[in-house]
Amino acid sequence: MRAVVTGAAGFIGSHLCAHLLAAGDTVVGIDAHTDYYDPSLKARNLRALTPHPAFTSHRADLLETDLGALLDRAEVIYHLAGQPGVRPSWGVEFSRYAHRNLLATQALAEAARELPLRKFVYASSSSVYGDAPAFPTPETVCPRPVSPYGVTKLAAEHVCELYRTAYGLPSVSLRLFTVYGPRQRPDMAFARLIDAALTGEPFPLHGDGEQTRDFTYVQDVVTAMRAAAHSGFTGVANVGGGRPVSMKQAIATVEQLAGPVTVDARPGGPGEARHTGADITLAEREFGYRPRTDLYDGLADMVRYARTWRRCLDD
Ligand code: NAD
């Protein structure tokens, strides 16, 4: 299968590329190396992929490049490029979110609509739900984002649905629930939490710690993405870890694995949903999704990776 992966140098995108290559796919990676976080981490993410003979990498912005040439002969497009982060999406930053999440998705869908694609897989987000009326949350509830980020992810999901119904683009939008694992983005809670445990620096905890998240291990996510691409399913499906836990429980688990954490309690800001929890019945039925990694094992992998990475930096 010839796959194009946008956002290939990012956290989830680089894991997806490795997973596809291991499964025997040919992969064309596209990434603009944006500076939302240290771009050298993106170069690091790509380093393990570039020697693979079935991998090619293009540094390009979806909004400024000839997509026709990059999508040539693609059978599946996995669209992960985007501007993540809930808290910074307010105010003047919103236009960056609108460009990288909404406009870039429309440009890609437009370039893809005439191609004989097997699947167009979009990395949507649990943030589309906001404070959902039911837990676990099925795809049928009316999405009501509580952050500007969530608004742009929902709008991009609508673009995928629009091109599916109007032009037959075989799109699947997967609503990913808080993804974690080695190489997680440095702005995300677990990466900062493990860093705090290993360095003794305080961990800024926004809110009372009772907020729950349906944390999903990155290998389960990329397995779901490829399974969705190979299934007959189109439309929208949740991909969650299956067992929400509170931030307090997550902190206790990291302390067990990596040592004590000094918590710097801060007020919760606007834009954060209080609880998230995925109903994954649809994904299980349509493409056999079943999360395999529990929080303890997934965090243990992250701690192992962070320790090794720190040692490399020290050497
Ligand atoms: P990431 O920031 O590590 O990866 C996104 C990549 O997209 C970056 O490397 C960036 O350089 C690239 N990019 C941004 N705009 C681009 C453009 N216009 N053209 C080309 N490349 C561009 O983020 P991530 O955590 O790996 O998330 C990947 C996707 O999954 C995002 O779309 C995000 O919204 C979605 N998502 C992530 C999570 C999570 O918990 N990490 C949860 C739900 C959804």
Short mmCIF file of C-alpha atoms and ligand atoms in Angstrom, two decimals:
data_model
loop_
_atom_site.label_atom_id
_atom_site.label_comp_id
_atom_site.label_asym_id
_atom_site.label_seq_id
_atom_site.Cartn_x
_atom_site.Cartn_y
_atom_site.Cartn_z
CA MET A 1 0.00 0.00 0.00
CA ARG A 2 1.39 3.43 -0.95
CA ALA A 3 0.61 5.81 1.90
CA VAL A 4 1.03 9.55 2.31
CA VAL A 5 1.34 10.73 5.92
CA THR A 6 0.96 14.45 6.68
CA GLY A 7 2.48 15.57 9.99
CA ALA A 8 5.00 12.72 9.58
CA ALA A 9 7.64 14.38 11.77
CA GLY A 10 5.24 14.92 14.67
CA PHE A 11 4.60 12.73 17.71
CA ILE A 12 1.80 10.51 16.36
CA GLY A 13 2.81 10.88 12.69
CA SER A 14 6.31 9.48 13.26
CA HIS A 15 4.89 6.47 15.15
CA LEU A 16 2.41 5.94 12.32
CA CYS A 17 5.16 6.00 9.67
CA ALA A 18 7.15 3.40 11.63
CA HIS A 19 4.05 1.22 11.98
CA LEU A 20 3.21 1.42 8.26
CA LEU A 21 6.81 0.68 7.21
CA ALA A 22 6.91 -2.33 9.56
CA ALA A 23 3.70 -3.58 7.92
CA GLY A 24 5.32 -3.36 4.45
CA ASP A 25 3.76 -0.11 3.18
CA THR A 26 5.59 2.51 1.13
CA VAL A 27 5.39 5.85 2.93
CA VAL A 28 5.68 9.44 1.71
CA GLY A 29 5.95 11.76 4.72
CA ILE A 30 5.07 15.46 4.55
CA ASP A 31 5.76 17.91 7.35
CA ALA A 32 6.39 21.66 7.59
CA HIS A 33 8.47 21.32 10.82
CA THR A 34 6.49 24.13 12.47
CA ASP A 35 7.97 25.74 15.59
CA TYR A 36 5.01 25.11 17.95
CA TYR A 37 7.62 23.12 19.89
CA ASP A 38 11.36 22.64 19.35
CA PRO A 39 11.72 21.61 15.65
CA SER A 40 14.89 19.64 16.50
CA LEU A 41 12.54 17.08 18.13
CA LYS A 42 10.91 16.64 14.73
CA ALA A 43 14.28 16.03 13.10
CA ARG A 44 14.91 13.44 15.85
CA ASN A 45 11.52 11.80 15.13
CA LEU A 46 12.44 11.46 11.44
CA ARG A 47 15.97 10.18 12.03
CA ALA A 48 14.84 6.61 12.72
CA LEU A 49 12.65 6.60 9.59
CA THR A 50 14.84 8.14 6.91
CA PRO A 51 17.23 5.16 6.41
CA HIS A 52 14.25 2.95 5.49
CA PRO A 53 14.25 2.37 1.68
CA ALA A 54 10.43 2.58 1.51
CA PHE A 55 10.31 6.00 3.22
CA THR A 56 10.64 9.43 1.61
CA SER A 57 10.29 12.68 3.48
CA HIS A 58 9.26 16.10 2.18
CA ARG A 59 9.56 19.27 4.19
CA ALA A 60 6.53 21.21 2.95
CA ASP A 61 3.57 23.23 4.19
CA LEU A 62 0.25 21.83 2.94
CA LEU A 63 -0.94 25.37 2.22
CA GLU A 64 2.09 26.36 0.16
CA THR A 65 3.05 23.33 -1.89
CA ASP A 66 2.04 21.51 -5.07
CA LEU A 67 0.03 18.76 -3.40
CA GLY A 68 -0.71 17.06 -6.73
CA ALA A 69 2.93 16.01 -7.10
CA LEU A 70 3.23 14.79 -3.50
CA LEU A 71 0.00 12.76 -3.64
CA ASP A 72 0.97 11.05 -6.92
CA ARG A 73 -0.04 7.33 -6.85
CA ALA A 74 -1.21 7.56 -3.20
CA GLU A 75 -3.61 4.80 -2.16
CA VAL A 76 -4.16 6.00 1.41
CA ILE A 77 -3.72 9.48 2.87
CA TYR A 78 -3.30 9.74 6.63
CA HIS A 79 -3.83 13.40 7.51
CA LEU A 80 -2.23 14.24 10.87
CA ALA A 81 -0.65 17.63 10.11
CA GLY A 82 -2.17 20.28 12.30
CA GLN A 83 -1.81 22.76 15.10
CA PRO A 84 -2.41 20.96 18.41
CA GLY A 85 -2.86 22.39 21.92
CA VAL A 86 -6.07 23.47 23.62
CA ARG A 87 -4.91 26.21 26.00
CA PRO A 88 -2.95 28.36 23.49
CA SER A 89 -5.75 28.35 20.89
CA TRP A 90 -7.50 31.49 22.18
CA GLY A 91 -6.96 35.07 21.01
CA VAL A 92 -4.60 36.03 18.20
CA GLU A 93 -3.34 32.45 17.92
CA PHE A 94 -6.70 31.35 16.54
CA SER A 95 -5.79 32.25 12.97
CA ARG A 96 -2.84 29.83 13.14
CA TYR A 97 -5.29 27.10 14.25
CA ALA A 98 -7.74 28.02 11.48
CA HIS A 99 -4.95 27.83 8.86
CA ARG A 100 -3.22 24.66 9.99
CA ASN A 101 -6.30 22.67 10.99
CA LEU A 102 -9.16 23.89 8.82
CA LEU A 103 -7.70 25.50 5.68
CA ALA A 104 -4.92 22.90 5.32
CA THR A 105 -7.50 20.08 5.56
CA GLN A 106 -9.66 21.70 2.87
CA ALA A 107 -6.63 22.12 0.59
CA LEU A 108 -5.70 18.46 1.05
CA ALA A 109 -9.26 17.19 0.53
CA GLU A 110 -9.53 19.29 -2.63
CA ALA A 111 -6.25 17.89 -3.98
CA ALA A 112 -7.33 14.34 -3.06
CA ARG A 113 -10.88 14.30 -4.36
CA GLU A 114 -10.07 13.14 -7.89
CA LEU A 115 -7.59 10.45 -6.80
CA PRO A 116 -8.55 6.76 -6.82
CA LEU A 117 -7.93 6.54 -3.05
CA ARG A 118 -8.66 3.54 -0.86
CA LYS A 119 -9.00 5.79 2.20
CA PHE A 120 -8.45 9.30 3.58
CA VAL A 121 -7.88 9.00 7.34
CA TYR A 122 -8.17 12.23 9.33
CA ALA A 123 -6.79 12.62 12.88
CA SER A 124 -9.72 14.32 14.57
CA SER A 125 -9.97 14.82 18.31
CA SER A 126 -12.06 14.15 21.41
CA SER A 127 -11.99 17.96 21.85
CA VAL A 128 -14.87 18.15 19.38
CA TYR A 129 -17.14 16.90 22.20
CA GLY A 130 -16.35 19.59 24.79
CA ASP A 131 -18.27 18.78 27.99
CA ALA A 132 -20.18 15.81 26.59
CA PRO A 133 -23.65 15.00 27.92
CA ALA A 134 -22.91 11.24 28.26
CA PHE A 135 -19.99 8.98 29.29
CA PRO A 136 -18.69 6.94 27.67
CA THR A 137 -19.47 9.27 24.78
CA PRO A 138 -20.80 7.76 21.53
CA GLU A 139 -20.26 9.42 18.14
CA THR A 140 -24.00 10.19 17.96
CA VAL A 141 -23.97 12.97 20.62
CA CYS A 142 -24.00 16.52 19.26
CA PRO A 143 -20.39 17.81 19.37
CA ARG A 144 -20.01 21.11 21.25
CA PRO A 145 -16.34 22.06 21.54
CA VAL A 146 -15.31 24.24 24.52
CA SER A 147 -12.03 25.44 22.96
CA PRO A 148 -11.09 27.25 19.74
CA TYR A 149 -8.82 24.25 18.96
CA GLY A 150 -11.86 21.96 19.20
CA VAL A 151 -13.82 24.25 16.89
CA THR A 152 -11.15 23.98 14.18
CA LYS A 153 -10.87 20.18 14.55
CA LEU A 154 -14.66 19.84 14.26
CA ALA A 155 -14.77 22.17 11.25
CA ALA A 156 -12.04 20.13 9.54
CA GLU A 157 -13.96 16.94 10.30
CA HIS A 158 -16.99 18.52 8.61
CA VAL A 159 -14.82 19.29 5.56
CA CYS A 160 -13.91 15.58 5.35
CA GLU A 161 -17.58 14.60 5.63
CA LEU A 162 -18.50 17.21 3.01
CA TYR A 163 -15.98 15.90 0.48
CA ARG A 164 -17.15 12.35 1.28
CA THR A 165 -20.80 13.08 0.54
CA ALA A 166 -20.23 15.53 -2.35
CA TYR A 167 -17.31 13.84 -4.15
CA GLY A 168 -17.09 10.33 -2.70
CA LEU A 169 -13.77 10.97 -0.91
CA PRO A 170 -13.50 7.77 1.21
CA SER A 171 -12.82 9.62 4.46
CA VAL A 172 -12.64 8.33 8.02
CA SER A 173 -12.31 10.83 10.85
CA LEU A 174 -10.92 9.21 13.98
CA ARG A 175 -11.63 11.16 17.17
CA LEU A 176 -8.44 10.49 19.12
CA PHE A 177 -8.59 10.73 22.93
CA THR A 178 -5.43 12.17 24.62
CA VAL A 179 -2.63 10.18 23.02
CA TYR A 180 0.52 9.34 25.01
CA GLY A 181 3.69 7.30 24.60
CA PRO A 182 7.41 7.77 23.91
CA ARG A 183 8.23 11.02 22.05
CA GLN A 184 4.98 12.64 23.21
CA ARG A 185 4.83 16.38 22.45
CA PRO A 186 6.72 18.26 25.18
CA ASP A 187 3.72 20.53 25.90
CA MET A 188 1.50 17.57 26.86
CA ALA A 189 0.80 16.65 30.49
CA PHE A 190 2.51 13.24 30.69
CA ALA A 191 5.71 14.47 29.01
CA ARG A 192 5.88 17.37 31.49
CA LEU A 193 4.95 15.11 34.41
CA ILE A 194 7.70 12.60 33.70
CA ASP A 195 10.15 15.42 33.16
CA ALA A 196 9.17 16.83 36.56
CA ALA A 197 9.69 13.44 38.25
CA LEU A 198 13.13 12.99 36.65
CA THR A 199 14.42 16.52 37.21
CA GLY A 200 12.71 17.61 40.45
CA GLU A 201 11.21 20.65 38.68
CA PRO A 202 7.59 21.41 39.72
CA PHE A 203 4.74 20.11 37.60
CA PRO A 204 2.09 22.78 36.90
CA LEU A 205 -1.29 21.09 37.44
CA HIS A 206 -4.19 23.07 36.01
CA GLY A 207 -7.41 22.41 37.92
CA ASP A 208 -8.06 20.21 40.98
CA GLY A 209 -6.65 16.99 39.53
CA GLU A 210 -10.07 15.29 39.56
CA GLN A 211 -10.56 15.91 35.82
CA THR A 212 -10.50 12.60 33.95
CA ARG A 213 -9.05 11.73 30.55
CA ASP A 214 -9.37 8.66 28.39
CA PHE A 215 -5.61 8.32 27.75
CA THR A 216 -4.78 6.28 24.63
CA TYR A 217 -1.45 4.63 23.96
CA VAL A 218 0.13 5.77 20.69
CA GLN A 219 0.73 2.22 19.36
CA ASP A 220 -2.99 1.47 19.80
CA VAL A 221 -3.79 4.69 17.90
CA VAL A 222 -1.57 3.96 14.89
CA THR A 223 -2.81 0.36 14.77
CA ALA A 224 -6.38 1.73 14.66
CA MET A 225 -5.46 4.15 11.87
CA ARG A 226 -4.11 1.44 9.58
CA ALA A 227 -6.98 -0.92 10.44
CA ALA A 228 -9.49 1.83 9.58
CA ALA A 229 -7.68 2.45 6.27
CA HIS A 230 -7.95 -1.24 5.37
CA SER A 231 -11.62 -1.56 6.40
CA GLY A 232 -14.73 -0.72 4.41
CA PHE A 233 -15.73 1.89 6.99
CA THR A 234 -16.17 5.59 6.22
CA GLY A 235 -17.47 8.29 8.57
CA VAL A 236 -16.56 9.21 12.14
CA ALA A 237 -15.33 6.92 14.94
CA ASN A 238 -13.89 7.32 18.45
CA VAL A 239 -10.45 5.91 19.29
CA GLY A 240 -9.93 5.96 23.07
CA GLY A 241 -8.03 4.00 25.69
CA GLY A 242 -11.22 2.50 27.10
CA ARG A 243 -10.59 3.34 30.75
CA PRO A 244 -10.57 7.03 31.82
CA VAL A 245 -8.45 7.99 34.85
CA SER A 246 -8.09 11.22 36.82
CA MET A 247 -4.96 13.39 36.63
CA LYS A 248 -4.41 12.59 40.34
CA GLN A 249 -4.33 8.86 39.52
CA ALA A 250 -1.99 9.49 36.58
CA ILE A 251 0.36 11.50 38.82
CA ALA A 252 0.39 8.67 41.38
CA THR A 253 1.31 6.16 38.64
CA VAL A 254 4.18 8.33 37.37
CA GLU A 255 5.43 8.68 40.97
CA GLN A 256 5.46 4.88 41.29
CA LEU A 257 7.52 4.61 38.10
CA ALA A 258 9.81 7.64 38.20
CA GLY A 259 9.83 9.13 41.70
CA PRO A 260 8.04 11.92 43.57
CA VAL A 261 6.51 14.88 41.76
CA THR A 262 6.22 18.41 43.18
CA VAL A 263 2.82 19.67 42.10
CA ASP A 264 2.39 23.38 41.39
CA ALA A 265 -1.42 23.79 41.62
CA ARG A 266 -2.89 26.36 39.23
CA PRO A 267 -6.46 27.30 38.35
CA GLY A 268 -7.98 25.44 35.42
CA GLY A 269 -8.37 27.69 32.38
CA PRO A 270 -11.22 27.94 29.89
CA GLY A 271 -11.21 25.40 27.09
CA GLU A 272 -10.52 22.24 29.10
CA ALA A 273 -13.33 19.67 29.21
CA ARG A 274 -13.89 18.32 32.73
CA HIS A 275 -14.09 14.67 31.67
CA THR A 276 -13.49 12.68 28.49
CA GLY A 277 -14.41 9.06 27.88
CA ALA A 278 -14.80 7.25 24.55
CA ASP A 279 -17.46 4.76 23.62
CA ILE A 280 -15.37 2.59 21.28
CA THR A 281 -18.11 0.15 20.24
CA LEU A 282 -18.22 1.48 16.67
CA ALA A 283 -14.44 1.25 16.10
CA GLU A 284 -14.40 -2.27 17.53
CA ARG A 285 -17.23 -3.39 15.27
CA GLU A 286 -16.06 -1.65 12.06
CA PHE A 287 -12.29 -2.19 12.14
CA GLY A 288 -11.61 -4.47 15.08
CA TYR A 289 -10.18 -1.77 17.34
CA ARG A 290 -9.26 -2.89 20.84
CA PRO A 291 -6.83 -0.89 23.04
CA ARG A 292 -4.10 -3.28 24.20
CA THR A 293 -1.89 -1.12 26.45
CA ASP A 294 -2.97 -0.14 29.95
CA LEU A 295 -1.87 3.10 31.56
CA TYR A 296 0.80 1.56 33.81
CA ASP A 297 2.58 -0.24 30.94
CA GLY A 298 2.27 2.74 28.60
CA LEU A 299 3.68 5.14 31.18
CA ALA A 300 6.47 2.66 31.97
CA ASP A 301 7.47 2.79 28.27
CA MET A 302 7.44 6.59 28.37
CA VAL A 303 9.59 6.70 31.51
CA ARG A 304 12.09 4.23 29.99
CA TYR A 305 12.29 6.31 26.83
CA ALA A 306 12.67 9.61 28.75
CA ARG A 307 15.50 8.15 30.87
CA THR A 308 17.37 6.92 27.78
CA TRP A 309 16.87 10.24 25.99
CA ARG A 310 18.15 12.20 28.99
CA ARG A 311 21.23 9.97 29.14
CA CYS A 312 21.90 10.67 25.42
CA LEU A 313 21.63 14.41 26.09
CA ASP A 314 24.05 14.14 29.02
CA ASP A 315 26.67 12.20 26.98
P1 NAD B 1 2.50 17.25 16.49
O1 NAD B 1 2.49 18.73 16.62
O2 NAD B 1 3.60 16.49 17.12
O3 NAD B 1 2.38 16.84 14.95
C1 NAD B 1 1.74 17.65 13.98
C2 NAD B 1 2.73 17.91 12.85
O4 NAD B 1 2.06 18.63 11.82
C3 NAD B 1 3.93 18.77 13.27
O5 NAD B 1 5.14 18.05 13.09
C4 NAD B 1 3.86 20.01 12.38
O6 NAD B 1 5.13 20.46 11.96
C5 NAD B 1 3.00 19.51 11.22
N1 NAD B 1 2.24 20.58 10.55
C6 NAD B 1 1.44 21.52 11.10
N2 NAD B 1 0.88 22.29 10.16
C7 NAD B 1 1.35 21.83 8.96
C8 NAD B 1 1.11 22.21 7.61
N3 NAD B 1 0.32 23.24 7.29
N4 NAD B 1 1.75 21.51 6.64
C9 NAD B 1 2.57 20.47 6.93
N5 NAD B 1 2.82 20.07 8.20
C10 NAD B 1 2.22 20.74 9.20
O7 NAD B 1 1.08 16.77 17.09
P2 NAD B 1 0.53 15.31 17.46
O8 NAD B 1 0.28 15.28 18.91
O9 NAD B 1 1.37 14.27 16.82
O10 NAD B 1 -0.89 15.36 16.73
C11 NAD B 1 -1.06 14.91 15.39
C12 NAD B 1 -2.51 15.15 14.97
O11 NAD B 1 -3.39 14.43 15.83
C13 NAD B 1 -2.93 16.63 15.03
O12 NAD B 1 -3.76 16.90 13.92
C14 NAD B 1 -3.75 16.69 16.33
O13 NAD B 1 -4.73 17.69 16.26
C15 NAD B 1 -4.37 15.30 16.36
N6 NAD B 1 -4.69 14.86 17.72
C16 NAD B 1 -3.69 14.68 18.64
C17 NAD B 1 -4.00 14.23 19.91
C18 NAD B 1 -2.94 14.00 20.97
O14 NAD B 1 -3.30 13.64 22.10
N7 NAD B 1 -1.65 14.15 20.65
C19 NAD B 1 -5.35 13.98 20.26
C20 NAD B 1 -6.33 14.20 19.31
C21 NAD B 1 -5.99 14.61 18.02
#
